[in-house]
Tab-separated table of C-alpha atoms in Angstrom:
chain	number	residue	atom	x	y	z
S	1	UNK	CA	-57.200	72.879	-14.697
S	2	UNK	CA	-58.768	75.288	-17.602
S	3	UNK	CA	-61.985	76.774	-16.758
S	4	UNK	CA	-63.737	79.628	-19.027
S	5	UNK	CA	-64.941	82.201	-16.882
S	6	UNK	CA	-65.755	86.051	-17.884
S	7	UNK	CA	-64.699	88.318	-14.927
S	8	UNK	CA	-67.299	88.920	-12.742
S	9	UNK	CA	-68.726	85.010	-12.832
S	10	UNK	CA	-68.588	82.210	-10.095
S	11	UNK	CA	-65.955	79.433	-10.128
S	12	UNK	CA	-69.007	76.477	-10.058
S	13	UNK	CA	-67.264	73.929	-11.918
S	14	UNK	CA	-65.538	71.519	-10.472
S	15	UNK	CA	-61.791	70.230	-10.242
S	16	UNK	CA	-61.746	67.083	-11.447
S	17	UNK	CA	-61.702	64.661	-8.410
S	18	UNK	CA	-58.572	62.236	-9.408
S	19	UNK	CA	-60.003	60.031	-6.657
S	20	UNK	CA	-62.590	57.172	-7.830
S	21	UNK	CA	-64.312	58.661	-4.679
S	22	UNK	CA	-64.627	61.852	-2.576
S	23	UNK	CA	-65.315	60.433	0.948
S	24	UNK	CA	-67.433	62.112	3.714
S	25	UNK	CA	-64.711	63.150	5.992
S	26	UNK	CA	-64.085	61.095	9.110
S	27	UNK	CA	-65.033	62.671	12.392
S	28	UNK	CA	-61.642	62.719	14.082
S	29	UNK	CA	-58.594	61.626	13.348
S	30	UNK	CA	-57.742	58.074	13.364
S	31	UNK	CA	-54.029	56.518	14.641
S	32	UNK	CA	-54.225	55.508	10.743
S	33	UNK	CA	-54.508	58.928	9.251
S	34	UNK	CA	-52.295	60.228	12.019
S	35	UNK	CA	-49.366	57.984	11.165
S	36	UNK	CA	-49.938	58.536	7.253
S	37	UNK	CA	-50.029	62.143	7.969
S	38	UNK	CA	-46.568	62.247	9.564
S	39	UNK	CA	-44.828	59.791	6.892
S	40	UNK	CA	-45.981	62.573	4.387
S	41	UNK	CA	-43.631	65.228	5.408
S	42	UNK	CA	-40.879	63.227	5.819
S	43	UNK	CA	-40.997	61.537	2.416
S	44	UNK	CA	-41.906	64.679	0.880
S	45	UNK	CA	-38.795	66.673	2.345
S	46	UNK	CA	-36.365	63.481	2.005
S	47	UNK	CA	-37.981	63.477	-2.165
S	48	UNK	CA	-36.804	67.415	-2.078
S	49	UNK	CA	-33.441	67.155	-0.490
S	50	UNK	CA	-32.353	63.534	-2.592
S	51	UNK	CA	-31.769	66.122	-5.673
S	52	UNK	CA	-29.326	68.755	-3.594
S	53	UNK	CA	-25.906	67.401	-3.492
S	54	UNK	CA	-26.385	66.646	-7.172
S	55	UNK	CA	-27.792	69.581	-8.614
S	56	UNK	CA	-24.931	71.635	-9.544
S	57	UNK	CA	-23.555	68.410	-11.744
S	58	UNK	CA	-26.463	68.166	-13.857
S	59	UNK	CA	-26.655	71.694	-13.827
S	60	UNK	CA	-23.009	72.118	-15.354
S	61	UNK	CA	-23.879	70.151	-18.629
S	62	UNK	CA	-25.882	72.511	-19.524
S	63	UNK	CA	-23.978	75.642	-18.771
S	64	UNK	CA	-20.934	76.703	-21.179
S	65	UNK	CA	-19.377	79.073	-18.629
S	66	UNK	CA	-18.858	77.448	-15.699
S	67	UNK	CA	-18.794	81.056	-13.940
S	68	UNK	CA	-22.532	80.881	-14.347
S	69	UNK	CA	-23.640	77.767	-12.526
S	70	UNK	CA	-23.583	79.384	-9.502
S	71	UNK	CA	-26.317	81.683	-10.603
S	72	UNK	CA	-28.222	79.526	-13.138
S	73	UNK	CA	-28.825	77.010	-9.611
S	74	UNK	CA	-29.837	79.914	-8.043
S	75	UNK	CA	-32.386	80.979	-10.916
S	76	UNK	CA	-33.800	77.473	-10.900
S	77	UNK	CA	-34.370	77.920	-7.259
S	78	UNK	CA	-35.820	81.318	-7.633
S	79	UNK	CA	-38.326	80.208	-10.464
S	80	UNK	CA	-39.483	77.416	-8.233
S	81	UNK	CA	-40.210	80.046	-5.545
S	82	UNK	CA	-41.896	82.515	-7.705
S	83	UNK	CA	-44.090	79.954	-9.434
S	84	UNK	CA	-44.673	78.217	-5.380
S	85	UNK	CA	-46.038	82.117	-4.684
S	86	UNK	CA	-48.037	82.742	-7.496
S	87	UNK	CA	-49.540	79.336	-7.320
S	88	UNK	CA	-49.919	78.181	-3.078
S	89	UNK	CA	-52.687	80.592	-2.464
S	90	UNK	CA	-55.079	79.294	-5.121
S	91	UNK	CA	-54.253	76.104	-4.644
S	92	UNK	CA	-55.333	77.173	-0.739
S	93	UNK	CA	-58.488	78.462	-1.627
S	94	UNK	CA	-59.281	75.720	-3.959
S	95	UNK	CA	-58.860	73.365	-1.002
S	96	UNK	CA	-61.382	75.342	0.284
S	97	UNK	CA	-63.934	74.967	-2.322
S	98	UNK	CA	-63.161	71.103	-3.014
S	99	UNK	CA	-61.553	69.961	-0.197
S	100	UNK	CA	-58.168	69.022	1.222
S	101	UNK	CA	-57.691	65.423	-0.586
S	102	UNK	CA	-58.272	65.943	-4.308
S	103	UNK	CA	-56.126	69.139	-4.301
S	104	UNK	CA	-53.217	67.585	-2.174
S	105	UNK	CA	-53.545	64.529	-4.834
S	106	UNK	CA	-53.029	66.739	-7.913
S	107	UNK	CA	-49.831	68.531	-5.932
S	108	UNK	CA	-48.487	64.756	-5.444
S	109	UNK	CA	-48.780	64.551	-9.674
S	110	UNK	CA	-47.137	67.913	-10.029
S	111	UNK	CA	-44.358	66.955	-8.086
S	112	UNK	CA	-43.931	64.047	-9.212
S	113	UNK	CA	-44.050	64.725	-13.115
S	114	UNK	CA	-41.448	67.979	-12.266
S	115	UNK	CA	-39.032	65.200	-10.753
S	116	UNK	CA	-39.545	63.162	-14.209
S	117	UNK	CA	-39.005	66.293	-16.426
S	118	UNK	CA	-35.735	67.214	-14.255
S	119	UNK	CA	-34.611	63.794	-14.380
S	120	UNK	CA	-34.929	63.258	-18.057
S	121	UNK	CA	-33.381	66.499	-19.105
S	122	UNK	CA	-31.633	67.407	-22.443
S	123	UNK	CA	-31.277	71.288	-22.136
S	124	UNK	CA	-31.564	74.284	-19.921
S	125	UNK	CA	-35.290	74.782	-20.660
S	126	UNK	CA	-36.630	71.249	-19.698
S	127	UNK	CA	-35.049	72.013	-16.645
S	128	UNK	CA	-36.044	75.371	-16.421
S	129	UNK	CA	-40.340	73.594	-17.469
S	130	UNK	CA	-39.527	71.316	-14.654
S	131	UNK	CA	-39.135	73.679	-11.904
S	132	UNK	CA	-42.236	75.835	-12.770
S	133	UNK	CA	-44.131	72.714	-12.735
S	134	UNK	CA	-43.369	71.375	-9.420
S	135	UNK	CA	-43.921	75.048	-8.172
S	136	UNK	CA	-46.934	75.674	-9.795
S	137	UNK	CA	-48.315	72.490	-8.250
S	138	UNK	CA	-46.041	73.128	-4.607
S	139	UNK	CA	-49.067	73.377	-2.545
S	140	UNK	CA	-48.719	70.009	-0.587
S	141	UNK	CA	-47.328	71.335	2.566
S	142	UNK	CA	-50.024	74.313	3.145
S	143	UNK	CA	-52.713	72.130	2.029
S	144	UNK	CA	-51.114	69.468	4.636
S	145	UNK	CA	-51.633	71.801	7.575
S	146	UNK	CA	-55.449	73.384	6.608
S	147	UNK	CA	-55.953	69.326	6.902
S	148	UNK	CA	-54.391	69.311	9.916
S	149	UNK	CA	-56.444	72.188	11.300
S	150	UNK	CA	-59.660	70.371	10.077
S	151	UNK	CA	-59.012	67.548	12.080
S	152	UNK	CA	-57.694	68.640	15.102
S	153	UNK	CA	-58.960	71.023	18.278
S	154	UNK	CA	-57.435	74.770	17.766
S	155	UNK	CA	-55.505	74.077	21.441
S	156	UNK	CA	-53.645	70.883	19.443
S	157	UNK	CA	-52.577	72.390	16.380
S	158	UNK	CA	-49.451	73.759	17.277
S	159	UNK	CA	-48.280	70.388	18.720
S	160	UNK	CA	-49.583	68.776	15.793
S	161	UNK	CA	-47.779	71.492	13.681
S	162	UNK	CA	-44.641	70.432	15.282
S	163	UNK	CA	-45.015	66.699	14.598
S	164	UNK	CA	-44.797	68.105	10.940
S	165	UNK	CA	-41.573	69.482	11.971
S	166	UNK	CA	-39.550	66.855	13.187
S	167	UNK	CA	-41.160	64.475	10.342
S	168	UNK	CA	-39.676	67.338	8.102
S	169	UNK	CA	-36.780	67.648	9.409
S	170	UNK	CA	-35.858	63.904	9.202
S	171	UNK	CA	-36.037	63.850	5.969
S	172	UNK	CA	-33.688	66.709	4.899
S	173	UNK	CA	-31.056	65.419	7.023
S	174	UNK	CA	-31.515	61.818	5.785
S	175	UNK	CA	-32.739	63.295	1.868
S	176	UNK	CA	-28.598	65.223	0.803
S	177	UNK	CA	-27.291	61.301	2.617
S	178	UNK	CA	-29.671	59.231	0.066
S	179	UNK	CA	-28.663	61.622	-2.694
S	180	UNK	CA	-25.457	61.231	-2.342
S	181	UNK	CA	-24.855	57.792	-2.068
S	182	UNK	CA	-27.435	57.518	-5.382
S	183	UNK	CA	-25.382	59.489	-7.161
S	184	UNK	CA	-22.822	56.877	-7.824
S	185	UNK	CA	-25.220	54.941	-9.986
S	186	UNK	CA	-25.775	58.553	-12.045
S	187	UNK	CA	-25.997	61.739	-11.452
S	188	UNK	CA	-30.042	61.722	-12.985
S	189	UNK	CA	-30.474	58.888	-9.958
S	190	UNK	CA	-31.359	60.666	-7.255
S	191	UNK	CA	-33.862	62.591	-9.402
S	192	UNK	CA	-36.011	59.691	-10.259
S	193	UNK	CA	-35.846	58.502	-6.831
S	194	UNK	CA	-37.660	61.730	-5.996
S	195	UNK	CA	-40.278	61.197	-8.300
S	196	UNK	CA	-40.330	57.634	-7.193
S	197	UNK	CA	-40.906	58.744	-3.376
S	198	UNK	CA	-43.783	61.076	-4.805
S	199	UNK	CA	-45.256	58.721	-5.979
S	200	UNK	CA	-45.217	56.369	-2.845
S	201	UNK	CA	-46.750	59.771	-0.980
S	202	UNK	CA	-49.373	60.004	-3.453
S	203	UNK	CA	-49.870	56.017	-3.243
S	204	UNK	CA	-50.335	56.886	0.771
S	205	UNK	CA	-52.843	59.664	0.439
S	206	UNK	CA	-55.324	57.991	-2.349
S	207	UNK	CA	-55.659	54.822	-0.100
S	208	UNK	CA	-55.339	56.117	3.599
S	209	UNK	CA	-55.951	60.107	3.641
S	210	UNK	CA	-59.516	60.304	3.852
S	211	UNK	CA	-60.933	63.949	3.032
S	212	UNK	CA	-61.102	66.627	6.201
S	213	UNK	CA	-62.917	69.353	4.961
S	214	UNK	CA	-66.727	68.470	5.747
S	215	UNK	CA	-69.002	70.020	3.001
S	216	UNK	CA	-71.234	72.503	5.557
S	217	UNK	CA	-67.386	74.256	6.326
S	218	UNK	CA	-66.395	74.537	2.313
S	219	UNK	CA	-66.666	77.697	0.446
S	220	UNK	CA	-69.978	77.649	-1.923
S	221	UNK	CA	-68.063	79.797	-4.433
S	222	UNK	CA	-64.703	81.220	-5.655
S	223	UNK	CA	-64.406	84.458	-7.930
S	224	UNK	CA	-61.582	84.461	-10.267
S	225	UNK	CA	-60.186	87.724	-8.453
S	226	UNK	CA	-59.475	85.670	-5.944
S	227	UNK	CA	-56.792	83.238	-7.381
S	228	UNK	CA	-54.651	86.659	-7.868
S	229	UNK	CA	-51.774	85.749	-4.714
S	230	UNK	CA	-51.511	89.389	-4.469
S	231	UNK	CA	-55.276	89.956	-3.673
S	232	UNK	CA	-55.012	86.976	-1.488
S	233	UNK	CA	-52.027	88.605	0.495
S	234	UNK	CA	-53.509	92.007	0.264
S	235	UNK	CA	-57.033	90.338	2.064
S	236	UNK	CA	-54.561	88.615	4.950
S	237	UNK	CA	-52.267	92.182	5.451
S	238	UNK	CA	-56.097	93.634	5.869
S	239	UNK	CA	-57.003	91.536	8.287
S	240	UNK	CA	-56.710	92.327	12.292
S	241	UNK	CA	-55.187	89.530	13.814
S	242	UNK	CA	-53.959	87.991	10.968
S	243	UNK	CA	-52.097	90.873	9.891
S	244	UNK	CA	-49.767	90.169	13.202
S	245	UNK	CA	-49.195	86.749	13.125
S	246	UNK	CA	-48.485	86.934	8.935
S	247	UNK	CA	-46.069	89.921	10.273
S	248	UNK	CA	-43.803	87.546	12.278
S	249	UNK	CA	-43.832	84.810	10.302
S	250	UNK	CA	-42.398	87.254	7.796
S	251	UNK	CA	-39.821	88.546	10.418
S	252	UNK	CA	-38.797	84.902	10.857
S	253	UNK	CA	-38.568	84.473	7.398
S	254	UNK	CA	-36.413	87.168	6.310
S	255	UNK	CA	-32.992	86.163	8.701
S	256	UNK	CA	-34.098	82.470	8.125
S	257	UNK	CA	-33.170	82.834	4.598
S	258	UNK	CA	-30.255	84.905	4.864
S	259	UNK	CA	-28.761	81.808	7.250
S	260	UNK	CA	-29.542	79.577	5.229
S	261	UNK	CA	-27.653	80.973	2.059
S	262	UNK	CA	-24.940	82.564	4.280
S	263	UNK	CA	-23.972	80.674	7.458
S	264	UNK	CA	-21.449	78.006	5.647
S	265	UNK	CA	-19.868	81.292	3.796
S	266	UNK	CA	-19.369	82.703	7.402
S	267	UNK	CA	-18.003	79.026	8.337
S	268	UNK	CA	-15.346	79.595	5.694
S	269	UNK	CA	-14.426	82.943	5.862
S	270	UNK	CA	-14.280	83.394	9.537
S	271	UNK	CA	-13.272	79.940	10.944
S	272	UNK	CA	-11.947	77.622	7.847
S	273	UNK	CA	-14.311	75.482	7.766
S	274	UNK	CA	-14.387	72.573	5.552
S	275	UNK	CA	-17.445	70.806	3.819
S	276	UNK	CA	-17.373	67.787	6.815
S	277	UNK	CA	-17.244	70.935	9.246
S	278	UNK	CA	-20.378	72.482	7.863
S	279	UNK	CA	-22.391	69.569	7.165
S	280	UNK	CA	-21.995	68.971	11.282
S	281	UNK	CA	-23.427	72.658	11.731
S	282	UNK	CA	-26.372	71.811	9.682
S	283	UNK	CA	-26.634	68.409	11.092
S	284	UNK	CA	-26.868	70.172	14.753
S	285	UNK	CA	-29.205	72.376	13.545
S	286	UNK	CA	-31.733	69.464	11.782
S	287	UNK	CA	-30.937	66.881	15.053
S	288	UNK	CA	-32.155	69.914	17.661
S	289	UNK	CA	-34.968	70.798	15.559
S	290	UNK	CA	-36.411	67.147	14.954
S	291	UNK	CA	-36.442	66.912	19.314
S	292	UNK	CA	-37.763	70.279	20.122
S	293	UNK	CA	-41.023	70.056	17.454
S	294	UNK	CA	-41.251	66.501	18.032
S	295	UNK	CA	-41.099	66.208	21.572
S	296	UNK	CA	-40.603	69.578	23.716
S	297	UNK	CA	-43.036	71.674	22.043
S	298	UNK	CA	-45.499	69.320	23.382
S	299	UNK	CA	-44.763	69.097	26.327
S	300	UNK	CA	-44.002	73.043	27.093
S	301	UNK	CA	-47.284	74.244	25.141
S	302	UNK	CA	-50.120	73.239	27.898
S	303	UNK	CA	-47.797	74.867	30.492
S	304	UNK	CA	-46.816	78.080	28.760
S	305	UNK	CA	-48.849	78.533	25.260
S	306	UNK	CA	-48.079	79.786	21.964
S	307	UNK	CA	-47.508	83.682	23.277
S	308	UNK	CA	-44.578	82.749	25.694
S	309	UNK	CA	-42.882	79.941	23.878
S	310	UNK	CA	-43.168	82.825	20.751
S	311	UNK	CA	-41.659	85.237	22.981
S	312	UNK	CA	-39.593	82.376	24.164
S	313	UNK	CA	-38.090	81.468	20.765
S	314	UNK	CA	-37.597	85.319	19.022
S	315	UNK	CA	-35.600	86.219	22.444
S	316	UNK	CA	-33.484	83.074	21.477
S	317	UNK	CA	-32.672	83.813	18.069
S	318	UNK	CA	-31.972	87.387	19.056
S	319	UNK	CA	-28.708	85.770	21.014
S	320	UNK	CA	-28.291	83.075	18.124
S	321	UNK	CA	-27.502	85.998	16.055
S	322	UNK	CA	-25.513	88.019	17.982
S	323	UNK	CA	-23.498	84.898	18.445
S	324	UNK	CA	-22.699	84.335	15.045
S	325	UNK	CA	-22.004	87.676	14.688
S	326	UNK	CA	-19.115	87.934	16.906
S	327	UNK	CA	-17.388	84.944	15.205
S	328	UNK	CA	-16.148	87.719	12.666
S	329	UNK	CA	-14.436	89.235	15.897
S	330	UNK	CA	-13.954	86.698	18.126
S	331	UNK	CA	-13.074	83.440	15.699
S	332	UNK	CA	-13.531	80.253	17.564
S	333	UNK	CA	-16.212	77.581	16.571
S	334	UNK	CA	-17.543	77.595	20.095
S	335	UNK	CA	-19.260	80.332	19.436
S	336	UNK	CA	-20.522	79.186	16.095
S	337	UNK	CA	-21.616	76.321	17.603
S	338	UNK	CA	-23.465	78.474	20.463
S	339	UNK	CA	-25.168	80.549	17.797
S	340	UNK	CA	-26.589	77.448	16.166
S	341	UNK	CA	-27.479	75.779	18.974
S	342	UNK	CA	-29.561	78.856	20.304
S	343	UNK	CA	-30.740	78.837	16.674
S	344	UNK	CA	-32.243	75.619	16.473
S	345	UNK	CA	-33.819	75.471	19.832
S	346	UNK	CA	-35.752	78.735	19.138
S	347	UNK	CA	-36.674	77.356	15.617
S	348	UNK	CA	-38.227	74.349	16.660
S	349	UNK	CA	-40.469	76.700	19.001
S	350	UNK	CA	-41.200	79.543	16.721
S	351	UNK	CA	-42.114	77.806	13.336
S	352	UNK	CA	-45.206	75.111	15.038
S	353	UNK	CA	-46.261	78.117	17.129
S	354	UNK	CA	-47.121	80.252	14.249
S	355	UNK	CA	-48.602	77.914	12.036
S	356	UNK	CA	-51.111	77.155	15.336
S	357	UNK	CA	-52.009	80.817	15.654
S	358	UNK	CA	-52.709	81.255	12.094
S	359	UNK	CA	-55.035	78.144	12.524
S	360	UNK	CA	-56.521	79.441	15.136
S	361	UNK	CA	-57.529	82.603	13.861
S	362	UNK	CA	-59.492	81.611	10.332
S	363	UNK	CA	-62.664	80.132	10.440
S	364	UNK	CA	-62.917	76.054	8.478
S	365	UNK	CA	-63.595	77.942	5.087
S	366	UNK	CA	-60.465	79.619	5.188
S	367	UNK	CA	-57.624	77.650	6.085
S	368	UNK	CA	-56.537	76.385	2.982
S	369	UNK	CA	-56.201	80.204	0.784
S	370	UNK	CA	-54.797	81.215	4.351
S	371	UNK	CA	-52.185	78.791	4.748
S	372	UNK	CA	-51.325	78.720	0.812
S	373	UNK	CA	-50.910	82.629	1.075
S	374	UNK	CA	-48.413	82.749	4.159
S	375	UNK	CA	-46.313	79.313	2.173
S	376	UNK	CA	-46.427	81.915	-0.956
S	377	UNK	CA	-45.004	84.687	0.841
S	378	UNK	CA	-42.005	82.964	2.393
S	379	UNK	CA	-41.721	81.706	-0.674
S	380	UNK	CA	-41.217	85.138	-2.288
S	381	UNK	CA	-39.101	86.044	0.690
S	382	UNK	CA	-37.123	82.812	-0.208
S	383	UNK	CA	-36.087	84.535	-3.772
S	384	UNK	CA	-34.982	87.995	-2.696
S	385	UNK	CA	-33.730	87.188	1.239
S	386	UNK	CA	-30.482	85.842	0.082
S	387	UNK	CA	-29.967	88.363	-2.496
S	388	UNK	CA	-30.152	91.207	-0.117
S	389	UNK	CA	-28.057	88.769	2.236
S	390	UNK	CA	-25.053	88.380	0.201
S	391	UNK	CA	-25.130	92.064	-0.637
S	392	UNK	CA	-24.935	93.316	3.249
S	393	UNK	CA	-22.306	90.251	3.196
S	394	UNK	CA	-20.171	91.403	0.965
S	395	UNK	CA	-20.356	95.490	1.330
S	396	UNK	CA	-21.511	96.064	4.251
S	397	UNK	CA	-19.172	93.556	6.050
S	398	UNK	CA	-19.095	89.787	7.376
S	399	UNK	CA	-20.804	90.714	10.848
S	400	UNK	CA	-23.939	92.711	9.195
S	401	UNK	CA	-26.153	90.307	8.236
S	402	UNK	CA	-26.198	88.895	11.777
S	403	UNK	CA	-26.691	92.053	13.207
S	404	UNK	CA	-29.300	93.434	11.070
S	405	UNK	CA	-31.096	89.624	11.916
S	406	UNK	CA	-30.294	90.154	15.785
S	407	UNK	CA	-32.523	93.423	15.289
S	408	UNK	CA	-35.349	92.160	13.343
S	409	UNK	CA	-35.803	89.443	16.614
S	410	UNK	CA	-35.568	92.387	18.945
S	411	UNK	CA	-38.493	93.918	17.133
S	412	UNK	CA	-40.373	90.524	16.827
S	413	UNK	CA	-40.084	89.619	20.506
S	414	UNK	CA	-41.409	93.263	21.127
S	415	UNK	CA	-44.428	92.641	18.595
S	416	UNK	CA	-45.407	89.332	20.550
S	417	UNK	CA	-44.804	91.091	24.173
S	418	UNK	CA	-47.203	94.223	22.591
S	419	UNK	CA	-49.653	92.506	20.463
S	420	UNK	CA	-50.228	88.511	21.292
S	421	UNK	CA	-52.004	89.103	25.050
S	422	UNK	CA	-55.293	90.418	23.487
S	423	UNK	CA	-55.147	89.228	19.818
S	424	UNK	CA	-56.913	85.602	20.565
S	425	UNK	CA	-59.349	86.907	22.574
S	426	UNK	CA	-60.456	90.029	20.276
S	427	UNK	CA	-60.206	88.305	17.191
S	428	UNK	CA	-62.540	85.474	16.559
S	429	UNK	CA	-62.710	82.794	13.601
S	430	UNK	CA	-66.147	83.783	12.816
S	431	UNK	CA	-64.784	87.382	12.147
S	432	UNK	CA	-62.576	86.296	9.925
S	433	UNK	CA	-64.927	84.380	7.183
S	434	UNK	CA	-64.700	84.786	2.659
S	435	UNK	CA	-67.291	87.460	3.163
S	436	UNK	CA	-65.524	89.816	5.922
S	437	UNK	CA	-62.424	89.633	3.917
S	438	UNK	CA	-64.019	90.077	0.527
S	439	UNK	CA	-65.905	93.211	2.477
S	440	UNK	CA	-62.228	94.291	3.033
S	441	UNK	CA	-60.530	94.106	-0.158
C-alpha cells in the first residue's frame, strides 16, 4: 500500500478492503469463528515448518562454497526477522485504524506470494525478495491475538492465548514430518505446499472470520511517525505497565532463542547425540507444550492467575537451565531430558500468560500496534540472540549460555514477585489510549 503523505498530515485514506465486504463485527464469538480461529495457527505454523528440513538443499544450489550455507540460511532467516520488525508494528496499528480482517487478509497474500517466490527460485536474490516479502507482510500472528482480545473478556485471554499455543505447536511438530516426506517428490515441494496451505488459511478467514474490531473502538487517525517500529517501541518502553510486561517477554525471549539455536549443539557435544536423538528432545518439548497451553493453563488460571503461574513458569525455567547446564559436567541424557521437560512445562505457562497481560493492559484502539510491536521485538531478538549465543558457546565455554539464561529467569521471577501485585490494579486500559502515548513520545 502507497499513500502520498507530507509529514505532518493524517493517514485518512484507506487500505484497500480485499474483502467484497467489511462486516459489522459480531458481538461475541461464535463456536464457528472459534474453531476457524484455532485451525489458523496450526496451518499457519505447519505452512512455516513444511519448508525446514528442506531449506539447506535448495539453499546449496545457489551457494558455490558450501562453507557458506550455513550462514547464507542463517541470513535468510535474519532478513525475514528484520523485515517481520520493521513491518509487525504498522501492520498493528493499521489493524487499528481498519480493522483486524482486511489487514490479516493482506498478511495471508504476503505469505502466500513469499512461498511462490521461494518455491520458484532461480538465484540467491529471488530467494533473498522472497523472504523480505513474507516478513514485510508477517503480521498474521499479532494481528491474530488483537482479534482475539476484541472478542474475548480480559479474564479469558490468556486461556484463549494458550489455545493459540497448542494449535501452534501442532503444527511445527507435524509441519518438518510433512516436509520431509514431500521432499521426495522435489525438493521445491514442500514450498508450494506452504503457499498452498496459505492459501487454504486465507480461504478460511474471507468466508468465516468475520471482522472484531467494532468501528466506535478504531483509531480515527494514524500519523506517518507512527509506522516508524522504533517510535512504536519507544511509546511501549514509555509506558508504565507496559514497560514491565514488554520487559519479560523480552527476558523470555533472549534464552528462548539461544535454545533454540544451541540445545541440539549441546546434544552433540556433550552427550553424542544423533539427529533421531534430537528430534525426540524437540518432540518432548512441542508434545508438553501442546497439553500445558491447551489444557492446563486453563484449568490452573481461575485458581492461581497470570502473576503466580508467571512466577510459576520463570522459577521453572530457572531449573530447566541449570539442568542443561550441568550436562557439560555431569553427561547423562537424564538430565537433558529433565532440563527440557522443566523447559516445556514452564513455556506453555509463561508465553499465554504474557500475551493476556499485554491484552489486558491496552485499551480496544491499541491492541493491534501493541501486539505487532512486542512480535517485532522478539523478532529482532530472534536475529542477534543466537549470535551472541554461539559466541558465549564457543569462548566462553559449553555450560555459559545456560548459566547466563538460568540468571536472566532469576531476575524475571524477581521482576514478577516485585512488580505484577500492583501493576493491574494501577494501570488501567483507559490510561493507556493513542493520545496518552502520543503525549509520551
Amino acid at each position: 500500500m502507497e499513500t502520498n503523505v507530507t509529514p505532518g498530515e493524517t493517514v485518512e485514506k484507506k487500505v484497500p478492503d480485499v474483502t467484497a465486504e467489511n462486516p459489522e463485527p459480531e458481538p461475541k464469538m461464535s463456536r464457528g469463528t472459534m474453531a476457524v480461529l484455532i485451525m489458523l495457527p496450526f496451518l499457519a505454523s505447519m505452512g512455516l515448518t513444511i519448508v525446514w528440513p528442506i531449506l539447506p538443499f535448495i539453499v546449496e544450489k545457489y551457494v558455490s562454497n558450501p562453507d557458506d550455507l550455513a550462514s547464507m540460511v542463517g541470513w535468510l532467516s535474519a532478513i525475514y526477522a528484520i523485515c517481520q520488525f520493521i513491518a509487525a508494528p504498522a501492520l498493528g496499528i493499521l489493524s487499528d485504524r481498519y480493522g483486524r480482517r482486511p489487514i490479516l487478509l493482506i498478511c495471508l497474500i504476503g505469505s502466500m506470494l513469499g512461498y511462490l517466490i521461494f518455491g520458484i527460485g532461480g538465484a540467491l536474490w529471488v530467494l533473498i525478495v522472497s523472504r523480505v516479502v513474507d516478513g514485510l507482510t508477517g503480521g498474521d500472528f499479532s494481528v491474530l491475538a488483537a482479534y482475539v482480545a476484541d472478542k474475548t473478556e480480559p479474564e479469558e485471554r490468556a486461556k484463549f492465548f494458550g489455545y493459540f499455543g497448542a494449535s501452534a505447536g501442532v503444527g511445527f511438530i507435524v509441519g518438518p514430518i510433512i516436509g520431509g516426506f514431500a521432499a521426495s517428490f522435489g525438493y521445491n515441494t514442500p514450498v508450494f505446499l506452504s503457499a498452498a496451505l496459505t492459501g487454504v488459511i486465507f480461504l478460511l478467514s474471507f468466508f468465516f472470520l468475520p471482522e472484531s474490531l467494532d468501528k466506535k473502538n478504531r483509531r480515527s487517525s494514524i500519523q506517518p511517525g507512527e509506522l516508524n517500529p522504533l517510535k512504536q517501541l519507544k511509546d511501549l518502553l514509555y509506558t508504565d505497565g507496559l514497560r514491565t510486561i514488554i520487559l519479560l517477554s523480552v527476558l523470555y525471549a533472549i534464552p528462548f532463542v539461544i535454545l533454540v539455536s544451541n540445545l541440539s549443539i549441546l546434544a552433540i557435544d556433550s552427550l553424542g547425540f544423533d539427529p533421531a536423538s534430537i528430534g525426540l528432545l524437540f518432540l518432548v518439548i512441542g508434545a508438553i507444550d501442546i497439553v500445558v497451553q491447551g489444557w492446563l493453563i486453563g484449568k490452573l488460571l481461575p485458581i492461581f492467575g497470570e502473576r503466580k503461574i508467571l512466577l510459576m513458569g520463570f522459577v521453572m525455567q530457572f531449573i530447566a537451565y541449570g539442568l542443561m547446564a550441568s550436562v557439560v559436567f555431569i553427561n547423562t541424557p537424564i538430565l537433558l531430558f529433565a532440563g527440557v521437560v522443566f523447559y516445556a512445562v514452564s513455556s506453555g505457562l509463561i508465553e499465554p500468560s504474557i500475551t493476556g497481560l499485554i491484552s489486558r493492559l491496552v485499551s480496544p484502539d491499541r491492541q493491534g500496534v501493541v501486539q505487532g510491536s512486542n512480535a517485532g521485538l522478539r523478532s529482532l531478538i530472534s536475529v542477534f540472540g543466537p549470535i551472541g549465543g554461539g559466541f558465549k558457546y564457543a569462548q566462553l565455554g559449553h555450560a555459559t549460555p545456560y548459566l547466563l539464561d538460568a540468571a536472566i529467569m532469576l531476575i524475571a521471577a524477581g521482576l514478577v514477585l516485585v512488580t505484577i501485585p500492583t501493576l493491574l490494579a494501577s494501570v488501567q486500559p483507559e490510561n493507556l489510549t493513542g493520545a496518552n502515548l502520543e503525549s509520551v513520545a
